[in-house]
Amino acid sequence: MWLLLDEHVVQLWTPRIKALDDRYKAVTVDDDGQALDQFHGLPGPDLWWWRRHPRMLTGDLGSSLRSVGATGTAPDTA
């Protein structure tokens, strides 16, 4: 989508999106999509956010991800 926007809009939004990306990276773990790929096919390598899972593994999602080798923090140790 960035290719469709004019330069002013890109300059305006880039710092905001970078801040959101940084927050996302802080609460997720990069495992190159190995855990998530067990449940659905991953898109191309340019979509880095698809290769991350939550750092805190809780509930059904946490159990499912741990069952395929994902590592993270249990809620009682966070």
Tab-separated table of C-alpha atoms in Angstrom:
chain	number	residue	atom	x	y	z
A	1	MET	CA	0.000	0.000	0.000
A	2	TRP	CA	2.890	2.379	0.676
A	3	LEU	CA	3.543	2.561	-3.058
A	4	LEU	CA	0.117	4.126	-3.616
A	5	LEU	CA	0.569	6.923	-1.070
A	6	ASP	CA	2.183	10.272	-1.720
A	7	GLU	CA	5.495	11.082	-0.015
A	8	HIS	CA	3.944	13.437	2.547
A	9	VAL	CA	1.562	10.773	3.843
A	10	VAL	CA	4.355	8.204	4.015
A	11	GLN	CA	6.566	10.600	6.002
A	12	LEU	CA	3.696	11.427	8.343
A	13	TRP	CA	2.762	7.829	9.117
A	14	THR	CA	6.144	6.064	9.080
A	15	PRO	CA	7.119	7.011	12.673
A	16	ARG	CA	3.691	6.005	13.982
A	17	ILE	CA	3.782	2.641	12.252
A	18	LYS	CA	7.360	2.033	13.405
A	19	ALA	CA	6.256	2.685	17.002
A	20	LEU	CA	3.420	0.154	16.619
A	21	ASP	CA	5.791	-2.368	15.037
A	22	ASP	CA	8.182	-1.912	17.971
A	23	ARG	CA	5.370	-2.520	20.464
A	24	TYR	CA	4.318	-5.642	18.550
A	25	LYS	CA	7.896	-6.951	18.533
A	26	ALA	CA	8.171	-6.362	22.289
A	27	VAL	CA	5.216	-8.647	23.087
A	28	THR	CA	5.925	-11.357	20.514
A	29	VAL	CA	8.651	-13.918	19.799
A	30	ASP	CA	10.201	-14.455	16.377
A	31	ASP	CA	10.456	-18.159	15.622
A	32	ASP	CA	10.473	-17.715	11.840
A	33	GLY	CA	6.877	-18.914	11.835
A	34	GLN	CA	7.726	-22.495	12.769
A	35	ALA	CA	5.007	-22.779	15.428
A	36	LEU	CA	2.310	-20.899	13.541
A	37	ASP	CA	3.058	-22.782	10.321
A	38	GLN	CA	1.785	-25.934	12.043
A	39	PHE	CA	-1.710	-24.422	12.009
A	40	HIS	CA	-1.862	-22.452	8.767
A	41	GLY	CA	0.347	-21.749	5.804
A	42	LEU	CA	2.449	-18.633	6.104
A	43	PRO	CA	2.561	-15.914	3.462
A	44	GLY	CA	5.777	-14.715	1.841
A	45	PRO	CA	8.888	-13.766	3.828
A	46	ASP	CA	8.244	-10.030	3.480
A	47	LEU	CA	5.356	-10.313	5.934
A	48	TRP	CA	7.576	-10.639	9.020
A	49	TRP	CA	4.702	-10.244	11.520
A	50	TRP	CA	3.286	-13.630	10.442
A	51	ARG	CA	6.439	-15.265	11.805
A	52	ARG	CA	5.920	-14.109	15.385
A	53	HIS	CA	3.788	-15.502	18.182
A	54	PRO	CA	2.783	-14.026	21.546
A	55	ARG	CA	5.551	-13.913	24.140
A	56	MET	CA	3.040	-14.778	26.877
A	57	LEU	CA	1.485	-18.132	26.013
A	58	THR	CA	-1.882	-18.449	27.741
A	59	GLY	CA	-5.157	-20.256	27.231
A	60	ASP	CA	-5.923	-22.496	24.282
A	61	LEU	CA	-3.646	-20.551	21.942
A	62	GLY	CA	-0.737	-20.866	24.354
A	63	SER	CA	-1.348	-24.596	24.809
A	64	SER	CA	-1.555	-25.151	21.075
A	65	LEU	CA	1.613	-23.192	20.372
A	66	ARG	CA	3.547	-24.947	23.167
A	67	SER	CA	2.399	-28.316	21.781
A	68	VAL	CA	4.333	-27.600	18.577
A	69	GLY	CA	7.446	-26.307	20.325
A	70	ALA	CA	6.797	-22.601	20.782
A	71	THR	CA	8.582	-21.026	23.704
A	72	GLY	CA	7.360	-18.098	25.674
A	73	THR	CA	6.488	-16.910	29.131
A	74	ALA	CA	3.766	-18.458	31.220
A	75	PRO	CA	1.386	-15.880	32.711
A	76	ASP	CA	2.462	-16.590	36.292
A	77	THR	CA	6.128	-15.859	35.471
A	78	ALA	CA	5.621	-12.683	33.459
